[in-house]
């Protein structure tokens, strides 16, 4: 008589038995080197200004920015992404092009502080500088003029490169922006300045707190140029177009509501993929944690882990410095 052998119970739980074992078999792990800290620097202030909808994040003065950039380098994070908040805004966003404009001087400040020890990146967009708050120049009837805006982006890219930036981040979602900025940089001899393209950038309710952070005066929305959240394939298409035009890194933004897009992009391309864990994603966790409703540190690490697991090689996050400490 042959003995009947029961198939053993398959026990995935066995590999979860101890913390050491879980650590050994973890499939993914976020490292500080992959994190980029977005930072705001504001003209004409003497003290850093808190941003009420983003507890823990401030608008820096030029000098506190330098100190924070130096600290970021110490922590071994991947880089910083700088946003300028000018004292005055106008219809064409002229402060963005002025070599003495806040973002351009802040780039020089940051690079003079850390040299090549940290990647200094800049947001290349007009919305922080325009009085109407749009990412581009407007036509007489108030529409965002794609091609006129491209010329401004080219000049802005040259200004950032002249200020010493390592990488520019065109974020205005104008068609052709990456190619125009690439040519402008190359023609001015800045062939080593890289482009992190905000390629698949969606019109999102989660940008709310950022608009406070940059003192945006935007009325209405950005739906004629940022993507419709219903579309994922279109995100892949935008990414492929940006790579053709010379993007070195492509980005999906926001991150959490678009984890599927991050995955599809990661599977479709052979350049590094970034994702932006944006202001509203930050504020939701901070607000819930402030109420004692969630474990703040665990939620931060789980959030960043999910974005990485979805396929992001690089993550822009307001928690970059703190997470680097937690992940050391
Ligand atoms: C455009 C820009 C925005 C953000 C980064 N770059 C605002 C927007 O597109 O409305 C949002 C970042 C965030 O919400 O954290 N310059």
mmCIF file of C-alpha atoms and ligand atoms in Angstrom:
data_model
loop_
_atom_site.group_PDB
_atom_site.id
_atom_site.type_symbol
_atom_site.label_atom_id
_atom_site.label_comp_id
_atom_site.label_asym_id
_atom_site.label_seq_id
_atom_site.Cartn_x
_atom_site.Cartn_y
_atom_site.Cartn_z
ATOM 1 C CA UNK A 1 0.000 0.000 0.000
ATOM 2 C CA UNK A 2 1.405 3.395 -0.947
ATOM 3 C CA UNK A 3 1.302 6.035 1.693
ATOM 4 C CA UNK A 4 -0.829 9.052 0.862
ATOM 5 C CA UNK A 5 1.257 12.211 1.241
ATOM 6 C CA UNK A 6 -0.683 15.407 1.895
ATOM 7 C CA UNK A 7 0.695 18.383 0.015
ATOM 8 C CA UNK A 8 2.257 20.557 2.725
ATOM 9 C CA UNK A 9 0.583 23.853 3.499
ATOM 10 C CA UNK A 10 2.384 26.570 1.588
ATOM 11 C CA UNK A 11 3.499 29.034 4.228
ATOM 12 C CA UNK A 12 4.558 32.466 2.929
ATOM 13 C CA UNK A 13 4.385 33.583 6.546
ATOM 14 C CA UNK A 14 7.577 31.603 7.278
ATOM 15 C CA UNK A 15 9.672 34.398 5.727
ATOM 16 C CA UNK A 16 7.943 36.964 7.931
ATOM 17 C CA UNK A 17 8.899 35.303 11.188
ATOM 18 C CA UNK A 18 11.601 37.714 12.354
ATOM 19 C CA UNK A 19 12.595 41.258 11.550
ATOM 20 C CA UNK A 20 15.996 39.996 10.401
ATOM 21 C CA UNK A 21 14.418 37.593 7.937
ATOM 22 C CA UNK A 22 11.989 40.183 6.622
ATOM 23 C CA UNK A 23 14.895 42.542 6.081
ATOM 24 C CA UNK A 24 16.887 39.877 4.264
ATOM 25 C CA UNK A 25 14.161 39.085 1.738
ATOM 26 C CA UNK A 26 12.792 42.608 1.209
ATOM 27 C CA UNK A 27 12.312 43.108 -2.533
ATOM 28 C CA UNK A 28 12.778 46.856 -2.583
ATOM 29 C CA UNK A 29 14.360 49.477 -0.402
ATOM 30 C CA UNK A 30 14.404 53.251 -0.654
ATOM 31 C CA UNK A 31 17.823 54.784 -0.099
ATOM 32 C CA UNK A 32 18.604 58.402 0.859
ATOM 33 C CA UNK A 33 20.561 58.858 -2.392
ATOM 34 C CA UNK A 34 17.282 58.500 -4.307
ATOM 35 C CA UNK A 35 15.503 61.330 -2.492
ATOM 36 C CA UNK A 36 15.334 64.909 -3.720
ATOM 37 C CA UNK A 37 14.229 67.737 -1.431
ATOM 38 C CA UNK A 38 12.073 70.458 -3.013
ATOM 39 C CA UNK A 39 12.834 73.840 -1.384
ATOM 40 C CA UNK A 40 11.271 77.273 -1.568
ATOM 41 C CA UNK A 41 13.339 80.439 -1.439
ATOM 42 C CA UNK A 42 11.617 83.797 -1.177
ATOM 43 C CA UNK A 43 12.863 87.227 -2.065
ATOM 44 C CA UNK A 44 12.791 90.086 0.446
ATOM 45 C CA UNK A 45 12.286 88.250 3.721
ATOM 46 C CA UNK A 46 14.537 88.304 6.767
ATOM 47 C CA UNK A 47 13.221 85.193 8.481
ATOM 48 C CA UNK A 48 11.992 81.889 7.057
ATOM 49 C CA UNK A 49 8.225 81.935 6.623
ATOM 50 C CA UNK A 50 6.161 78.906 7.632
ATOM 51 C CA UNK A 51 3.686 77.549 5.076
ATOM 52 C CA UNK A 52 0.519 76.899 7.043
ATOM 53 C CA UNK A 53 -0.793 74.118 4.809
ATOM 54 C CA UNK A 54 2.582 72.337 4.866
ATOM 55 C CA UNK A 55 3.589 72.109 8.532
ATOM 56 C CA UNK A 56 7.352 71.732 8.796
ATOM 57 C CA UNK A 57 8.093 73.267 5.368
ATOM 58 C CA UNK A 58 9.171 76.902 5.044
ATOM 59 C CA UNK A 59 9.888 79.568 2.496
ATOM 60 C CA UNK A 60 13.610 80.060 3.025
ATOM 61 C CA UNK A 61 15.636 83.226 3.059
ATOM 62 C CA UNK A 62 18.756 83.049 0.925
ATOM 63 C CA UNK A 63 20.874 82.349 3.968
ATOM 64 C CA UNK A 64 18.656 79.677 5.550
ATOM 65 C CA UNK A 65 18.440 78.038 2.127
ATOM 66 C CA UNK A 66 22.215 77.744 2.019
ATOM 67 C CA UNK A 67 22.291 76.139 5.436
ATOM 68 C CA UNK A 68 19.537 73.695 4.543
ATOM 69 C CA UNK A 69 21.236 72.765 1.272
ATOM 70 C CA UNK A 70 24.473 72.082 3.157
ATOM 71 C CA UNK A 71 22.535 69.889 5.582
ATOM 72 C CA UNK A 72 20.958 68.006 2.659
ATOM 73 C CA UNK A 73 24.431 67.270 1.311
ATOM 74 C CA UNK A 74 25.541 65.994 4.730
ATOM 75 C CA UNK A 75 22.574 63.665 4.837
ATOM 76 C CA UNK A 76 23.570 62.090 1.543
ATOM 77 C CA UNK A 77 20.304 62.692 -0.260
ATOM 78 C CA UNK A 78 20.241 62.782 -4.054
ATOM 79 C CA UNK A 79 19.616 66.453 -4.602
ATOM 80 C CA UNK A 80 17.537 69.527 -4.039
ATOM 81 C CA UNK A 81 14.916 71.069 -6.328
ATOM 82 C CA UNK A 82 14.716 74.835 -5.955
ATOM 83 C CA UNK A 83 11.609 76.987 -6.379
ATOM 84 C CA UNK A 84 11.827 80.781 -6.333
ATOM 85 C CA UNK A 85 9.184 83.036 -4.830
ATOM 86 C CA UNK A 86 9.719 86.578 -6.153
ATOM 87 C CA UNK A 87 8.671 89.732 -4.303
ATOM 88 C CA UNK A 88 6.779 90.975 -7.331
ATOM 89 C CA UNK A 89 5.092 89.141 -10.169
ATOM 90 C CA UNK A 90 4.118 90.395 -13.606
ATOM 91 C CA UNK A 91 2.339 89.235 -16.733
ATOM 92 C CA UNK A 92 5.437 87.785 -18.394
ATOM 93 C CA UNK A 93 7.133 86.447 -15.273
ATOM 94 C CA UNK A 94 10.157 88.608 -15.951
ATOM 95 C CA UNK A 95 11.680 87.758 -12.561
ATOM 96 C CA UNK A 96 12.329 84.280 -13.897
ATOM 97 C CA UNK A 97 14.664 85.538 -16.604
ATOM 98 C CA UNK A 98 16.447 88.240 -14.630
ATOM 99 C CA UNK A 99 19.950 86.989 -13.671
ATOM 100 C CA UNK A 100 19.396 88.738 -10.320
ATOM 101 C CA UNK A 101 15.977 87.112 -9.906
ATOM 102 C CA UNK A 102 15.498 85.116 -6.723
ATOM 103 C CA UNK A 103 15.735 81.654 -8.257
ATOM 104 C CA UNK A 104 18.853 82.461 -10.257
ATOM 105 C CA UNK A 105 20.720 83.918 -7.276
ATOM 106 C CA UNK A 106 19.567 81.024 -5.084
ATOM 107 C CA UNK A 107 20.973 78.510 -7.575
ATOM 108 C CA UNK A 108 24.346 80.227 -7.338
ATOM 109 C CA UNK A 109 24.077 80.321 -3.527
ATOM 110 C CA UNK A 110 23.305 76.604 -3.381
ATOM 111 C CA UNK A 111 26.035 75.551 -5.782
ATOM 112 C CA UNK A 112 28.602 77.756 -4.063
ATOM 113 C CA UNK A 113 27.676 76.042 -0.806
ATOM 114 C CA UNK A 114 27.887 72.402 -1.907
ATOM 115 C CA UNK A 115 29.731 72.385 -5.232
ATOM 116 C CA UNK A 116 29.267 69.030 -6.917
ATOM 117 C CA UNK A 117 28.612 67.157 -3.671
ATOM 118 C CA UNK A 118 24.863 67.401 -4.201
ATOM 119 C CA UNK A 119 22.805 67.688 -7.385
ATOM 120 C CA UNK A 120 21.248 71.143 -7.481
ATOM 121 C CA UNK A 121 18.107 71.238 -9.606
ATOM 122 C CA UNK A 122 15.759 74.062 -10.501
ATOM 123 C CA UNK A 123 12.081 74.225 -11.365
ATOM 124 C CA UNK A 124 11.932 75.683 -14.852
ATOM 125 C CA UNK A 125 8.475 77.222 -15.069
ATOM 126 C CA UNK A 126 6.882 80.637 -15.068
ATOM 127 C CA UNK A 127 3.985 80.144 -12.655
ATOM 128 C CA UNK A 128 5.878 81.316 -9.569
ATOM 129 C CA UNK A 129 6.719 84.532 -11.433
ATOM 130 C CA UNK A 130 3.525 85.451 -13.288
ATOM 131 C CA UNK A 131 0.818 87.619 -11.740
ATOM 132 C CA UNK A 132 -1.882 85.462 -13.371
ATOM 133 C CA UNK A 133 -0.240 82.312 -11.965
ATOM 134 C CA UNK A 134 -0.165 80.353 -15.212
ATOM 135 C CA UNK A 135 2.853 78.352 -16.295
ATOM 136 C CA UNK A 136 3.209 80.310 -19.513
ATOM 137 C CA UNK A 137 2.582 83.545 -21.339
ATOM 138 C CA UNK A 138 -0.993 84.436 -22.186
ATOM 139 C CA UNK A 139 -2.471 85.439 -25.517
ATOM 140 C CA UNK A 140 -4.662 88.549 -25.742
ATOM 141 C CA UNK A 141 -7.731 86.402 -25.102
ATOM 142 C CA UNK A 142 -6.211 84.814 -22.002
ATOM 143 C CA UNK A 143 -5.130 81.413 -23.318
ATOM 144 C CA UNK A 144 -1.730 79.944 -22.497
ATOM 145 C CA UNK A 145 0.423 80.481 -25.587
ATOM 146 C CA UNK A 146 2.508 77.339 -26.078
ATOM 147 C CA UNK A 147 5.126 78.562 -28.518
ATOM 148 C CA UNK A 148 5.646 82.021 -27.044
ATOM 149 C CA UNK A 149 6.188 80.288 -23.706
ATOM 150 C CA UNK A 150 8.838 78.012 -25.196
ATOM 151 C CA UNK A 151 11.019 81.008 -25.988
ATOM 152 C CA UNK A 152 10.786 82.144 -22.369
ATOM 153 C CA UNK A 153 11.670 78.646 -21.133
ATOM 154 C CA UNK A 154 14.742 78.613 -23.383
ATOM 155 C CA UNK A 155 15.935 81.853 -21.838
ATOM 156 C CA UNK A 156 15.128 80.637 -18.338
ATOM 157 C CA UNK A 157 17.127 77.460 -18.958
ATOM 158 C CA UNK A 158 20.134 79.496 -20.054
ATOM 159 C CA UNK A 159 19.803 81.701 -16.958
ATOM 160 C CA UNK A 160 19.716 78.690 -14.627
ATOM 161 C CA UNK A 161 22.704 77.141 -16.354
ATOM 162 C CA UNK A 162 24.639 80.397 -16.169
ATOM 163 C CA UNK A 163 23.855 80.448 -12.441
ATOM 164 C CA UNK A 164 25.491 77.036 -12.139
ATOM 165 C CA UNK A 165 22.607 74.569 -11.900
ATOM 166 C CA UNK A 166 23.329 70.862 -12.469
ATOM 167 C CA UNK A 167 19.879 69.907 -13.718
ATOM 168 C CA UNK A 168 16.803 71.825 -14.827
ATOM 169 C CA UNK A 169 13.244 70.625 -14.372
ATOM 170 C CA UNK A 170 10.897 71.974 -17.056
ATOM 171 C CA UNK A 171 7.500 71.646 -15.398
ATOM 172 C CA UNK A 172 5.102 73.768 -17.429
ATOM 173 C CA UNK A 173 3.717 71.025 -19.712
ATOM 174 C CA UNK A 174 4.159 73.050 -22.894
ATOM 175 C CA UNK A 175 4.523 70.829 -25.959
ATOM 176 C CA UNK A 176 8.124 70.776 -27.160
ATOM 177 C CA UNK A 177 9.569 72.282 -23.977
ATOM 178 C CA UNK A 178 12.260 69.669 -23.461
ATOM 179 C CA UNK A 179 13.655 69.981 -26.987
ATOM 180 C CA UNK A 180 13.719 73.764 -26.846
ATOM 181 C CA UNK A 181 15.452 73.824 -23.471
ATOM 182 C CA UNK A 182 17.967 71.172 -24.592
ATOM 183 C CA UNK A 183 18.889 73.189 -27.685
ATOM 184 C CA UNK A 184 19.132 76.404 -25.700
ATOM 185 C CA UNK A 185 21.471 74.775 -23.181
ATOM 186 C CA UNK A 186 23.605 73.167 -25.873
ATOM 187 C CA UNK A 187 23.859 76.330 -27.968
ATOM 188 C CA UNK A 188 25.103 78.195 -24.899
ATOM 189 C CA UNK A 189 27.736 75.522 -24.223
ATOM 190 C CA UNK A 190 25.913 73.957 -21.251
ATOM 191 C CA UNK A 191 25.948 70.452 -22.683
ATOM 192 C CA UNK A 192 26.478 68.908 -19.236
ATOM 193 C CA UNK A 193 23.415 70.474 -17.660
ATOM 194 C CA UNK A 194 20.877 67.660 -17.458
ATOM 195 C CA UNK A 195 17.107 67.758 -17.860
ATOM 196 C CA UNK A 196 14.674 66.187 -15.427
ATOM 197 C CA UNK A 197 11.457 66.469 -17.420
ATOM 198 C CA UNK A 198 8.138 66.760 -15.637
ATOM 199 C CA UNK A 199 6.799 64.594 -18.440
ATOM 200 C CA UNK A 200 3.567 63.054 -17.217
ATOM 201 C CA UNK A 201 2.197 65.846 -15.103
ATOM 202 C CA UNK A 202 -1.461 65.747 -14.236
ATOM 203 C CA UNK A 203 -3.896 68.518 -13.375
ATOM 204 C CA UNK A 204 -4.369 67.668 -9.704
ATOM 205 C CA UNK A 205 -6.293 68.808 -6.675
ATOM 206 C CA UNK A 206 -3.307 67.724 -4.600
ATOM 207 C CA UNK A 207 -1.211 70.738 -5.646
ATOM 208 C CA UNK A 208 -3.269 72.939 -3.324
ATOM 209 C CA UNK A 209 -0.686 73.539 -0.583
ATOM 210 C CA UNK A 210 2.045 74.260 -3.153
ATOM 211 C CA UNK A 211 0.040 77.214 -4.383
ATOM 212 C CA UNK A 212 0.312 78.689 -0.893
ATOM 213 C CA UNK A 213 4.010 77.838 -0.789
ATOM 214 C CA UNK A 214 4.740 79.938 -3.876
ATOM 215 C CA UNK A 215 2.114 82.595 -3.208
ATOM 216 C CA UNK A 216 0.319 81.679 -6.420
ATOM 217 C CA UNK A 217 -2.406 83.966 -7.659
ATOM 218 C CA UNK A 218 -3.831 81.407 -10.074
ATOM 219 C CA UNK A 219 -7.529 81.731 -10.819
ATOM 220 C CA UNK A 220 -9.105 78.696 -12.424
ATOM 221 C CA UNK A 221 -7.037 75.658 -13.309
ATOM 222 C CA UNK A 222 -4.316 74.275 -15.569
ATOM 223 C CA UNK A 223 -6.437 71.751 -17.421
ATOM 224 C CA UNK A 224 -5.596 73.033 -20.891
ATOM 225 C CA UNK A 225 -1.965 72.031 -20.449
ATOM 226 C CA UNK A 226 -1.628 69.552 -17.575
ATOM 227 C CA UNK A 227 -2.947 66.057 -18.197
ATOM 228 C CA UNK A 228 -6.375 64.657 -17.478
ATOM 229 C CA UNK A 229 -6.239 62.213 -14.571
ATOM 230 C CA UNK A 230 -8.287 59.713 -16.583
ATOM 231 C CA UNK A 231 -5.316 58.981 -18.851
ATOM 232 C CA UNK A 232 -2.418 56.606 -18.292
ATOM 233 C CA UNK A 233 -1.365 55.719 -21.854
ATOM 234 C CA UNK A 234 -1.123 59.417 -22.578
ATOM 235 C CA UNK A 235 1.358 59.660 -19.714
ATOM 236 C CA UNK A 236 3.569 57.075 -21.398
ATOM 237 C CA UNK A 237 3.251 58.969 -24.674
ATOM 238 C CA UNK A 238 4.319 62.235 -23.046
ATOM 239 C CA UNK A 239 7.327 60.496 -21.517
ATOM 240 C CA UNK A 240 8.423 58.999 -24.844
ATOM 241 C CA UNK A 241 8.150 62.403 -26.533
ATOM 242 C CA UNK A 242 10.330 63.958 -23.837
ATOM 243 C CA UNK A 243 12.980 61.262 -24.187
ATOM 244 C CA UNK A 244 13.060 61.863 -27.958
ATOM 245 C CA UNK A 245 13.632 65.543 -27.206
ATOM 246 C CA UNK A 246 16.532 64.864 -24.865
ATOM 247 C CA UNK A 247 15.140 64.301 -21.363
ATOM 248 C CA UNK A 248 17.728 62.605 -19.152
ATOM 249 C CA UNK A 249 15.247 61.691 -16.414
ATOM 250 C CA UNK A 250 11.478 61.586 -16.836
ATOM 251 C CA UNK A 251 9.006 62.263 -14.064
ATOM 252 C CA UNK A 252 5.467 61.326 -13.169
ATOM 253 C CA UNK A 253 3.611 63.777 -10.965
ATOM 254 C CA UNK A 254 1.750 63.528 -8.601
ATOM 255 C CA UNK A 255 2.909 60.160 -7.275
ATOM 256 C CA UNK A 256 0.299 58.512 -5.079
ATOM 257 C CA UNK A 257 -2.784 58.809 -7.245
ATOM 258 C CA UNK A 258 -0.641 57.802 -10.264
ATOM 259 C CA UNK A 259 1.309 54.762 -9.078
ATOM 260 C CA UNK A 260 -0.003 52.832 -12.076
ATOM 261 C CA UNK A 261 1.410 55.463 -14.415
ATOM 262 C CA UNK A 262 4.793 55.245 -12.679
ATOM 263 C CA UNK A 263 4.787 51.486 -13.255
ATOM 264 C CA UNK A 264 3.769 51.766 -16.913
ATOM 265 C CA UNK A 265 6.434 54.381 -17.532
ATOM 266 C CA UNK A 266 9.109 52.350 -15.733
ATOM 267 C CA UNK A 267 8.289 49.377 -17.943
ATOM 268 C CA UNK A 268 8.324 51.447 -21.138
ATOM 269 C CA UNK A 269 11.599 53.369 -20.928
ATOM 270 C CA UNK A 270 15.305 52.856 -20.273
ATOM 271 C CA UNK A 271 16.116 56.153 -18.550
ATOM 272 C CA UNK A 272 15.761 56.853 -14.810
ATOM 273 C CA UNK A 273 12.190 57.520 -13.720
ATOM 274 C CA UNK A 274 11.377 60.065 -11.034
ATOM 275 C CA UNK A 275 8.119 60.693 -9.202
ATOM 276 C CA UNK A 276 7.037 63.767 -7.262
ATOM 277 C CA UNK A 277 5.437 63.097 -3.883
ATOM 278 C CA UNK A 278 3.670 66.444 -3.992
ATOM 279 C CA UNK A 279 2.476 68.990 -1.487
ATOM 280 C CA UNK A 280 -1.040 67.621 -0.965
ATOM 281 C CA UNK A 281 0.317 64.127 -0.402
ATOM 282 C CA UNK A 282 2.600 65.561 2.249
ATOM 283 C CA UNK A 283 -0.104 67.631 3.895
ATOM 284 C CA UNK A 284 -2.601 64.778 4.119
ATOM 285 C CA UNK A 285 -0.183 62.653 6.121
ATOM 286 C CA UNK A 286 0.911 65.586 8.273
ATOM 287 C CA UNK A 287 -2.678 66.569 9.021
ATOM 288 C CA UNK A 288 -3.771 63.054 9.923
ATOM 289 C CA UNK A 289 -0.663 62.580 12.064
ATOM 290 C CA UNK A 290 -1.273 65.887 13.842
ATOM 291 C CA UNK A 291 -4.667 64.539 14.865
ATOM 292 C CA UNK A 292 -3.048 61.369 16.136
ATOM 293 C CA UNK A 293 -4.897 59.351 13.519
ATOM 294 C CA UNK A 294 -1.880 57.676 11.936
ATOM 295 C CA UNK A 295 1.703 56.834 12.873
ATOM 296 C CA UNK A 296 3.551 59.630 11.112
ATOM 297 C CA UNK A 297 6.980 58.052 10.576
ATOM 298 C CA UNK A 298 5.553 54.716 9.505
ATOM 299 C CA UNK A 299 3.216 56.478 7.072
ATOM 300 C CA UNK A 300 6.103 58.459 5.578
ATOM 301 C CA UNK A 301 8.226 55.372 5.002
ATOM 302 C CA UNK A 302 5.309 53.370 3.622
ATOM 303 C CA UNK A 303 4.450 56.230 1.259
ATOM 304 C CA UNK A 304 7.991 56.511 -0.081
ATOM 305 C CA UNK A 305 8.284 52.741 -0.283
ATOM 306 C CA UNK A 306 5.137 52.476 -2.359
ATOM 307 C CA UNK A 307 6.373 55.060 -4.859
ATOM 308 C CA UNK A 308 9.688 53.261 -5.175
ATOM 309 C CA UNK A 309 8.022 49.861 -5.502
ATOM 310 C CA UNK A 310 5.803 51.232 -8.269
ATOM 311 C CA UNK A 311 8.986 51.930 -10.228
ATOM 312 C CA UNK A 312 10.374 55.326 -9.291
ATOM 313 C CA UNK A 313 14.167 55.422 -9.123
ATOM 314 C CA UNK A 314 14.175 58.979 -7.806
ATOM 315 C CA UNK A 315 11.576 60.526 -5.487
ATOM 316 C CA UNK A 316 11.035 64.227 -4.925
ATOM 317 C CA UNK A 317 9.611 64.570 -1.432
ATOM 318 C CA UNK A 318 9.317 67.230 1.256
ATOM 319 C CA UNK A 319 10.321 64.479 3.700
ATOM 320 C CA UNK A 320 13.669 63.869 1.984
ATOM 321 C CA UNK A 321 15.866 65.107 4.830
ATOM 322 C CA UNK A 322 13.847 63.459 7.577
ATOM 323 C CA UNK A 323 13.470 60.203 5.658
ATOM 324 C CA UNK A 324 17.220 60.140 5.031
ATOM 325 C CA UNK A 325 17.728 60.218 8.784
ATOM 326 C CA UNK A 326 15.187 57.471 9.335
ATOM 327 C CA UNK A 327 16.722 55.298 6.604
ATOM 328 C CA UNK A 328 20.347 55.705 7.613
HETATM 329 C C1 LIG B 1 4.949 74.240 -11.509
HETATM 330 C C2 LIG B 1 4.969 73.267 -10.392
HETATM 331 C C3 LIG B 1 3.924 72.931 -9.533
HETATM 332 C C4 LIG B 1 4.433 72.003 -8.629
HETATM 333 C C5 LIG B 1 5.758 71.794 -8.960
HETATM 334 N N1 LIG B 1 6.075 72.569 -10.072
HETATM 335 C C6 LIG B 1 2.555 73.489 -9.437
HETATM 336 C C7 LIG B 1 1.550 73.210 -10.457
HETATM 337 O O1 LIG B 1 1.814 72.626 -11.505
HETATM 338 O O2 LIG B 1 0.427 73.645 -10.247
HETATM 339 C C8 LIG B 1 3.649 71.351 -7.537
HETATM 340 C C9 LIG B 1 4.451 70.681 -6.493
HETATM 341 C C10 LIG B 1 3.673 70.274 -5.302
HETATM 342 O O3 LIG B 1 2.440 70.365 -5.254
HETATM 343 O O4 LIG B 1 4.317 69.840 -4.324
HETATM 344 N N2 LIG B 1 5.987 75.196 -11.379
#
